[in-house]
Short mmCIF file of C-alpha atoms and ligand atoms in Angstrom, two decimals:
data_model
loop_
_atom_site.label_atom_id
_atom_site.label_comp_id
_atom_site.label_asym_id
_atom_site.label_seq_id
_atom_site.Cartn_x
_atom_site.Cartn_y
_atom_site.Cartn_z
CA MET X 1 10.61 46.56 -22.23
CA ASP X 2 7.49 44.48 -22.32
CA LYS X 3 7.92 41.19 -20.51
CA ILE X 4 9.54 40.89 -17.12
CA THR X 5 9.81 38.07 -14.59
CA LEU X 6 8.59 38.78 -11.08
CA ILE X 7 9.15 36.79 -7.93
CA ALA X 8 6.72 36.94 -5.02
CA THR X 9 8.69 35.74 -2.01
CA ALA X 10 6.83 34.02 0.81
CA ALA X 11 7.34 32.56 4.26
CA MET X 12 8.01 28.83 4.26
CA GLY X 13 4.69 27.04 3.95
CA LEU X 14 2.82 29.96 2.38
CA GLU X 15 4.23 29.73 -1.17
CA GLY X 16 1.28 27.66 -2.42
CA ILE X 17 -1.23 30.22 -1.11
CA VAL X 18 0.78 33.02 -2.77
CA GLY X 19 0.80 31.06 -6.07
CA GLN X 20 -2.99 30.72 -5.92
CA GLU X 21 -3.33 34.38 -5.05
CA LEU X 22 -1.38 35.28 -8.21
CA ARG X 23 -3.59 33.00 -10.32
CA ASP X 24 -6.66 34.67 -8.81
CA LEU X 25 -5.19 38.03 -9.84
CA GLY X 26 -5.12 36.71 -13.41
CA TYR X 27 -1.49 35.65 -13.83
CA GLU X 28 -0.82 32.44 -15.72
CA ASN X 29 2.24 30.21 -15.70
CA VAL X 30 2.90 30.77 -12.02
CA ARG X 31 5.70 28.50 -10.81
CA VAL X 32 5.63 27.74 -7.11
CA GLU X 33 9.06 26.95 -5.66
CA ASN X 34 10.57 26.93 -2.18
CA SER X 35 9.62 30.20 -0.47
CA ARG X 36 8.63 31.91 -3.71
CA ALA X 37 6.24 32.04 -6.66
CA VAL X 38 7.73 33.08 -10.01
CA PHE X 39 5.58 34.54 -12.80
CA GLU X 40 5.75 36.46 -16.07
CA ALA X 41 4.38 39.99 -16.05
CA ARG X 42 4.74 43.49 -17.49
CA PRO X 43 6.09 46.61 -15.76
CA SER X 44 2.49 47.78 -15.24
CA ASP X 45 1.92 44.72 -13.04
CA ILE X 46 4.50 45.87 -10.47
CA PRO X 47 2.06 48.34 -8.83
CA ARG X 48 -0.83 45.88 -9.08
CA VAL X 49 0.84 42.95 -7.37
CA ASN X 50 2.45 45.12 -4.70
CA LEU X 51 -0.94 46.59 -3.86
CA TRP X 52 -2.87 43.32 -3.87
CA LEU X 53 -0.68 40.49 -2.61
CA ARG X 54 -1.86 39.71 0.92
CA PHE X 55 0.30 36.71 1.76
CA ALA X 56 3.64 37.44 0.04
CA ASP X 57 6.67 39.04 1.72
CA ARG X 58 8.04 41.05 -1.21
CA VAL X 59 7.91 41.35 -4.97
CA LYS X 60 11.28 41.17 -6.70
CA LEU X 61 12.12 41.71 -10.33
CA LEU X 62 14.43 39.11 -11.83
CA VAL X 63 17.10 40.97 -13.81
CA GLY X 64 18.87 37.74 -14.76
CA LYS X 65 20.07 34.32 -13.67
CA PHE X 66 23.09 32.23 -14.61
CA ASN X 67 25.53 29.73 -13.18
CA ALA X 68 28.80 31.02 -11.76
CA TYR X 69 31.69 29.09 -10.28
CA SER X 70 34.27 31.90 -10.16
CA PHE X 71 34.32 35.62 -9.34
CA ASP X 72 35.18 36.30 -13.01
CA GLU X 73 32.06 34.50 -14.18
CA LEU X 74 29.98 36.36 -11.61
CA PHE X 75 31.42 39.68 -12.77
CA GLU X 76 31.07 39.11 -16.53
CA ASN X 77 27.57 37.64 -16.38
CA THR X 78 26.38 40.46 -14.11
CA LYS X 79 27.88 43.09 -16.39
CA ALA X 80 26.17 41.53 -19.42
CA LEU X 81 22.69 42.19 -17.99
CA PRO X 82 20.69 45.30 -19.06
CA TRP X 83 20.81 47.15 -15.71
CA GLU X 84 20.35 50.53 -17.41
CA GLN X 85 16.85 49.47 -18.50
CA PHE X 86 15.85 49.42 -14.85
CA ILE X 87 18.19 51.61 -12.79
CA SER X 88 18.23 55.30 -13.66
CA GLU X 89 21.47 57.22 -14.11
CA ASP X 90 21.36 58.71 -10.61
CA GLY X 91 19.81 55.62 -8.94
CA GLU X 92 21.08 54.46 -5.55
CA PHE X 93 21.64 50.70 -5.60
CA PRO X 94 23.11 48.94 -2.57
CA VAL X 95 23.71 45.23 -3.05
CA ILE X 96 22.73 42.62 -0.50
CA GLY X 97 23.35 38.89 -0.85
CA LYS X 98 23.11 35.32 0.30
CA SER X 99 24.77 32.09 -0.73
CA LYS X 100 23.92 28.45 -0.06
CA LYS X 101 25.68 25.26 -1.11
CA SER X 102 27.79 27.12 -3.68
CA LYS X 103 31.40 27.52 -4.74
CA LEU X 104 31.04 31.28 -4.33
CA TYR X 105 30.30 31.34 -0.63
CA SER X 106 31.78 34.64 0.52
CA VAL X 107 28.74 36.89 0.49
CA PRO X 108 30.64 40.19 1.05
CA ASP X 109 32.92 39.40 -1.92
CA CYS X 110 29.96 38.47 -4.16
CA GLN X 111 28.18 41.69 -3.21
CA ALA X 112 31.26 43.78 -3.98
CA ILE X 113 31.75 42.08 -7.36
CA VAL X 114 28.11 42.51 -8.36
CA LYS X 115 28.24 46.16 -7.34
CA LYS X 116 31.41 46.73 -9.38
CA ALA X 117 29.97 44.98 -12.44
CA ILE X 118 26.75 47.05 -12.36
CA VAL X 119 28.72 50.27 -11.85
CA GLU X 120 30.90 49.50 -14.88
CA ARG X 121 27.89 48.63 -17.01
CA MET X 122 26.03 51.78 -16.01
CA LYS X 123 29.03 54.06 -16.57
CA GLN X 124 29.51 52.60 -20.05
CA LYS X 125 25.85 52.81 -21.02
CA TYR X 126 25.26 56.27 -19.57
CA GLY X 127 28.66 57.58 -20.77
CA ILE X 128 29.85 58.62 -17.31
CA ALA X 129 33.59 58.85 -16.66
CA ASP X 130 33.47 59.79 -12.95
CA ARG X 131 31.79 57.93 -10.19
CA LEU X 132 28.03 57.45 -10.20
CA GLU X 133 26.19 59.95 -8.03
CA GLU X 134 23.62 57.58 -6.54
CA THR X 135 21.45 60.40 -5.24
CA GLY X 136 18.20 59.33 -6.95
CA ALA X 137 15.60 56.57 -6.62
CA PHE X 138 16.39 53.55 -4.43
CA TYR X 139 16.93 50.09 -5.97
CA ARG X 140 17.94 47.28 -3.67
CA VAL X 141 19.87 44.70 -5.66
CA GLU X 142 20.05 41.17 -4.31
CA VAL X 143 22.51 38.49 -5.36
CA ASP X 144 21.11 35.13 -4.31
CA ILE X 145 23.31 32.11 -5.03
CA ASN X 146 21.97 28.60 -4.53
CA LYS X 147 23.86 25.52 -5.76
CA ASP X 148 25.98 27.80 -8.00
CA GLU X 149 22.91 29.32 -9.66
CA VAL X 150 22.92 33.10 -9.32
CA TRP X 151 19.67 35.09 -9.27
CA LEU X 152 20.00 38.86 -9.52
CA THR X 153 16.93 40.78 -8.48
CA LEU X 154 15.65 44.27 -7.69
CA ASP X 155 13.30 44.65 -4.74
CA THR X 156 10.19 46.47 -6.01
CA SER X 157 8.47 46.59 -2.60
CA GLY X 158 10.83 48.48 -0.28
CA SER X 159 9.76 47.54 3.21
CA GLY X 160 8.21 44.05 3.42
CA LEU X 161 4.61 43.72 2.27
CA HIS X 162 3.52 42.80 5.80
CA LYS X 163 4.01 46.47 6.62
CA ARG X 164 0.55 47.60 5.57
CA GLY X 165 0.98 50.98 7.20
CA TYR X 166 -1.70 50.60 9.89
CA ARG X 167 0.30 49.24 12.80
CA VAL X 168 0.75 52.20 15.12
CA GLY X 169 1.07 49.99 18.18
CA GLN X 170 1.80 46.37 19.00
CA GLY X 171 2.07 43.93 21.88
CA GLU X 172 4.76 41.45 22.80
CA ALA X 173 4.17 38.84 20.14
CA PRO X 174 2.36 40.36 17.17
CA LEU X 175 1.57 38.17 14.21
CA LYS X 176 2.94 39.25 10.85
CA GLU X 177 0.09 40.73 8.84
CA THR X 178 0.85 38.40 5.90
CA LEU X 179 0.60 35.33 8.13
CA ALA X 180 -2.60 36.62 9.78
CA ALA X 181 -4.15 37.07 6.32
CA ALA X 182 -3.07 33.56 5.31
CA LEU X 183 -4.66 32.09 8.46
CA ILE X 184 -7.95 33.67 7.41
CA GLN X 185 -7.57 32.56 3.79
CA VAL X 186 -7.21 28.94 4.91
CA THR X 187 -10.61 29.10 6.70
CA ASN X 188 -12.67 29.93 3.61
CA TRP X 189 -14.39 32.69 5.57
CA ARG X 190 -15.17 35.35 3.00
CA GLY X 191 -16.97 38.04 4.93
CA ASP X 192 -20.45 36.64 5.32
CA ALA X 193 -20.34 34.81 8.68
CA PRO X 194 -19.56 35.98 12.23
CA PHE X 195 -15.81 36.16 12.87
CA VAL X 196 -14.13 36.36 16.27
CA ASP X 197 -10.56 36.53 17.60
CA LEU X 198 -10.57 35.96 21.37
CA PHE X 199 -6.83 36.68 21.75
CA CYS X 200 -6.59 39.62 19.38
CA GLY X 201 -3.51 41.38 20.84
CA SER X 202 -2.89 44.36 18.55
CA GLY X 203 -5.84 43.35 16.35
CA THR X 204 -3.94 41.92 13.38
CA ILE X 205 -6.32 39.03 12.65
CA PRO X 206 -9.59 41.04 12.90
CA ILE X 207 -8.10 43.90 10.86
CA GLU X 208 -6.85 41.57 8.12
CA ALA X 209 -10.28 39.87 8.13
CA ALA X 210 -11.96 43.24 7.58
CA LEU X 211 -9.61 44.04 4.69
CA ILE X 212 -10.42 40.65 3.12
CA GLY X 213 -14.16 40.99 3.85
CA GLN X 214 -14.36 44.37 2.12
CA ASN X 215 -11.89 43.44 -0.62
CA ILE X 216 -9.56 46.29 0.36
CA ALA X 217 -6.11 46.06 -1.24
CA PRO X 218 -3.69 45.46 1.65
CA GLY X 219 -1.07 47.87 0.26
CA PHE X 220 -3.51 50.75 -0.13
CA ASN X 221 -2.10 52.64 2.85
CA ARG X 222 1.65 52.54 2.14
CA GLU X 223 4.47 53.35 -0.23
CA PHE X 224 6.67 51.12 -2.37
CA ALA X 225 10.30 51.51 -3.55
CA SER X 226 9.27 51.16 -7.20
CA GLU X 227 6.92 54.17 -7.00
CA ASN X 228 10.03 56.22 -7.77
CA TRP X 229 11.33 54.08 -10.64
CA SER X 230 11.10 55.71 -14.05
CA PHE X 231 10.27 52.52 -16.00
CA VAL X 232 7.26 51.94 -13.72
CA SER X 233 5.31 54.91 -14.98
CA ASP X 234 3.10 57.03 -12.71
CA ARG X 235 0.23 56.04 -15.01
CA TYR X 236 0.63 52.42 -13.91
CA TRP X 237 0.48 53.44 -10.27
CA ASP X 238 -2.57 55.63 -10.84
CA ALA X 239 -4.34 52.79 -12.67
CA ALA X 240 -3.53 50.29 -9.90
CA PHE X 241 -4.77 52.63 -7.14
CA GLU X 242 -7.93 53.34 -9.18
CA GLU X 243 -8.55 49.62 -9.64
CA ALA X 244 -8.11 49.11 -5.89
CA GLU X 245 -10.57 51.93 -5.15
CA ASP X 246 -13.11 50.47 -7.60
CA LYS X 247 -12.87 46.97 -6.19
CA ALA X 248 -13.11 47.93 -2.52
CA GLN X 249 -16.53 47.23 -1.00
CA TYR X 250 -16.46 49.70 1.87
CA ASP X 251 -20.19 49.25 2.48
CA HIS X 252 -20.09 45.46 2.72
CA PRO X 253 -21.46 44.70 6.20
CA LEU X 254 -19.17 42.63 8.40
CA ASN X 255 -19.60 40.93 11.75
CA ILE X 256 -16.05 40.83 13.13
CA GLN X 257 -15.07 41.11 16.78
CA GLY X 258 -11.78 41.22 18.63
CA MET X 259 -11.30 40.46 22.32
CA ASP X 260 -8.30 40.32 24.64
CA ILE X 261 -7.81 40.03 28.37
CA ASP X 262 -5.47 43.03 28.37
CA PRO X 263 -7.17 46.45 28.18
CA LYS X 264 -3.96 48.00 26.78
CA MET X 265 -4.15 45.67 23.78
CA ILE X 266 -7.77 46.70 23.18
CA GLU X 267 -6.68 50.35 22.98
CA ILE X 268 -3.89 49.40 20.56
CA SER X 269 -6.27 47.34 18.40
CA LYS X 270 -8.68 50.26 18.17
CA ALA X 271 -5.87 52.64 17.17
CA ASN X 272 -4.60 50.20 14.52
CA ALA X 273 -8.08 49.67 13.06
CA MET X 274 -8.56 53.44 12.91
CA GLU X 275 -5.22 53.82 11.10
CA ALA X 276 -6.29 51.09 8.65
CA GLY X 277 -9.23 53.30 7.72
CA LEU X 278 -11.77 50.94 9.27
CA GLY X 279 -13.07 53.44 11.82
CA ASP X 280 -15.03 51.52 14.45
CA LEU X 281 -16.18 48.78 12.09
CA ILE X 282 -14.70 46.15 14.43
CA PRO X 283 -15.92 46.21 18.05
CA PHE X 284 -12.89 45.46 20.25
CA LYS X 285 -13.68 44.45 23.82
CA GLN X 286 -11.68 43.57 26.91
CA MET X 287 -12.71 40.04 27.85
CA GLN X 288 -11.43 36.72 29.19
CA ALA X 289 -11.61 33.99 26.55
CA ARG X 290 -13.51 31.78 28.99
CA ASP X 291 -16.44 34.23 29.04
CA PHE X 292 -17.10 33.83 25.32
CA LYS X 293 -20.66 32.72 24.53
CA PRO X 294 -21.57 33.04 20.85
CA VAL X 295 -25.17 34.03 20.16
CA GLU X 296 -25.15 33.35 16.42
CA LYS X 297 -24.61 30.08 14.58
CA GLY X 298 -21.99 29.13 12.00
CA GLY X 299 -19.27 31.55 13.07
CA TYR X 300 -15.51 31.40 12.74
CA LEU X 301 -13.13 31.67 15.67
CA VAL X 302 -9.59 32.40 14.46
CA SER X 303 -6.95 33.00 17.12
CA ASN X 304 -3.28 33.08 17.93
CA PRO X 305 -3.36 32.53 21.71
CA PRO X 306 -0.26 32.54 23.93
CA TYR X 307 1.82 29.38 23.45
CA GLY X 308 2.91 28.97 27.06
CA GLU X 309 6.58 28.76 26.17
CA ARG X 310 7.82 30.71 29.16
CA ILE X 311 8.25 28.64 32.28
CA GLY X 312 5.43 29.51 34.62
CA ASP X 313 3.01 30.41 31.79
CA ARG X 314 2.33 26.90 30.62
CA LYS X 315 -0.19 25.88 33.29
CA GLU X 316 -2.20 29.05 32.84
CA VAL X 317 -2.20 28.67 29.05
CA GLU X 318 -3.28 25.04 29.28
CA LYS X 319 -6.15 26.05 31.53
CA THR X 320 -7.22 28.60 28.92
CA TYR X 321 -7.03 25.99 26.12
CA ARG X 322 -9.02 23.49 28.18
CA GLN X 323 -11.73 26.02 29.00
CA LEU X 324 -11.93 27.08 25.35
CA GLY X 325 -12.26 23.48 24.19
CA GLY X 326 -15.05 22.98 26.75
CA THR X 327 -16.90 26.14 25.63
CA MET X 328 -16.67 25.39 21.92
CA LYS X 329 -18.09 21.87 22.39
CA ASP X 330 -21.41 23.60 23.16
CA PHE X 331 -21.30 25.48 19.83
CA PRO X 332 -20.77 22.76 17.23
CA THR X 333 -21.72 24.97 14.27
CA TRP X 334 -18.69 27.18 14.92
CA SER X 335 -15.43 26.50 13.11
CA VAL X 336 -12.34 27.00 15.27
CA TYR X 337 -8.85 27.77 13.98
CA ILE X 338 -5.96 28.00 16.45
CA LEU X 339 -2.30 28.71 15.73
CA THR X 340 -0.03 27.49 18.51
CA ALA X 341 3.37 25.96 19.16
CA HIS X 342 2.07 24.03 22.16
CA PRO X 343 3.03 20.40 21.43
CA GLN X 344 -0.08 18.85 23.03
CA PHE X 345 -2.66 21.37 22.00
CA GLU X 346 -5.32 18.90 20.79
CA LYS X 347 -4.99 16.81 23.93
CA VAL X 348 -5.41 19.82 26.22
CA TYR X 349 -8.19 21.36 24.10
CA GLY X 350 -9.96 18.01 24.23
CA THR X 351 -10.85 17.49 20.56
CA GLU X 352 -8.89 16.13 17.61
CA ALA X 353 -8.49 18.68 14.83
CA THR X 354 -10.23 18.05 11.50
CA LYS X 355 -7.02 19.17 9.85
CA LYS X 356 -3.71 20.68 10.81
CA ARG X 357 -1.02 22.48 8.95
CA LYS X 358 2.57 23.19 9.92
CA LEU X 359 3.45 26.88 9.68
CA PHE X 360 6.29 29.06 10.88
CA ASN X 361 5.43 32.09 12.99
CA GLY X 362 8.75 33.86 12.49
CA PHE X 363 11.24 31.22 13.63
CA ILE X 364 8.76 29.36 15.83
CA GLU X 365 7.39 26.15 14.41
CA THR X 366 3.66 26.11 14.99
CA ASN X 367 0.65 24.07 13.97
CA TYR X 368 -2.55 25.58 12.65
CA TYR X 369 -5.33 23.46 14.17
CA GLN X 370 -8.59 23.50 12.22
CA PHE X 371 -11.87 22.28 13.69
CA PHE X 372 -14.64 22.46 11.10
CA GLY X 373 -18.09 23.41 12.38
CA LYS X 374 -21.18 21.31 11.58
CA LYS X 375 -23.20 22.65 8.66
C1 SAM Y 1 0.20 35.90 20.93
S1 SAM Y 1 -0.72 37.25 21.50
C2 SAM Y 1 -1.76 37.64 20.12
C3 SAM Y 1 -1.08 38.55 19.15
C4 SAM Y 1 -1.98 39.06 18.05
N1 SAM Y 1 -2.34 38.01 17.11
C5 SAM Y 1 -1.32 40.24 17.35
O1 SAM Y 1 -1.07 40.15 16.14
O2 SAM Y 1 -1.02 41.23 18.00
C6 SAM Y 1 -1.82 36.54 22.65
C7 SAM Y 1 -2.79 37.50 23.31
O3 SAM Y 1 -3.67 36.75 24.14
C8 SAM Y 1 -4.05 37.55 25.26
N2 SAM Y 1 -4.54 36.62 26.30
C9 SAM Y 1 -3.83 35.82 27.12
N3 SAM Y 1 -4.65 35.07 27.90
C10 SAM Y 1 -5.93 35.43 27.57
C11 SAM Y 1 -7.22 35.01 28.01
N4 SAM Y 1 -7.37 34.08 28.95
N5 SAM Y 1 -8.31 35.57 27.43
C12 SAM Y 1 -8.18 36.49 26.46
N6 SAM Y 1 -6.97 36.95 26.02
C13 SAM Y 1 -5.86 36.41 26.55
C14 SAM Y 1 -2.79 38.31 25.60
O4 SAM Y 1 -3.10 39.49 26.30
C15 SAM Y 1 -2.16 38.54 24.22
O5 SAM Y 1 -2.48 39.83 23.72
#
């Protein structure tokens, strides 16, 4: 098996950034579609992309796609695919599914049919008369039907790629690590200028900034489902981890700070940064946003402040936004990036954003307000 098709899934609005990330990693012919980027690769790329993708949710392997309008078609087309090339004889392979705008809409039925078809194929190919043991490596199969087109995939990642392995604690509304990394990517900050998050919560934005600034592979600290797959050889994993080690610039000096009003969050941020292997590279400090007075020029402020959605919080949050807008007016060389769902953010902050971008923070529709600093 030489060529495979991989799918990097992404949160709505981040698929373009994931596509670019894949091109930067050297992949050509990347197709960006709704919530995913599809690209051609080899099995040895599975470790590489899982280790390096900062903004994607998961990496899935496309086993096959076809149109199906009946359960028979679903069964026969699934059975015709070379599952034994991927799933080992003792592999455990639960099937999950989804269906949208399709004749085959009953997801539990589709899952059961796909499962049955793979079981039959595997028993034939491996010459097994009894039932399959399913005691070995874990392969999550997904049947995804959209407008009668069926995509059958295997999830190479295991837990979502946002789980970097460093979050030992969190606050009430933590940002997904993948979204935090994307917020930083959008700023063009690449490790050389001062970087501050005044509402750092559990430290996600400063920690992701440090990983970007030192070119540390985001998946360096975790495990992946496909580490146990026989067609993804241990050699490929070793090579990918070695590449990540070679490319990391642990000595690259960074000027990143995280602040929060809540001392508990500062403790959590410190613990998370420690777990990420960053030691005390990032000074975390308990502070009110309104007390921020930058001493250097040309810095980046990237924050995910409270949105003021709960009744009673709004006035307080608006006061914080207003004070921040007032403070940052005195530091025109600073670029400010704020993610919030507050509908009148610019009005309250007191300045019109240079640019804004709609993004989903989980299910909450937010805007990412970007105020470029003067050069
Ligand atoms: C939405 S959370 C940030 C979550 C963070 N991005 C994470 O991933 O954990 C907002 C944070 O702002 C802090 N906060 C609220 N008002 C503040 C203020 N006036 N100054 C500084 N921090 C404040 C809260 O304590 C909370 O941790």
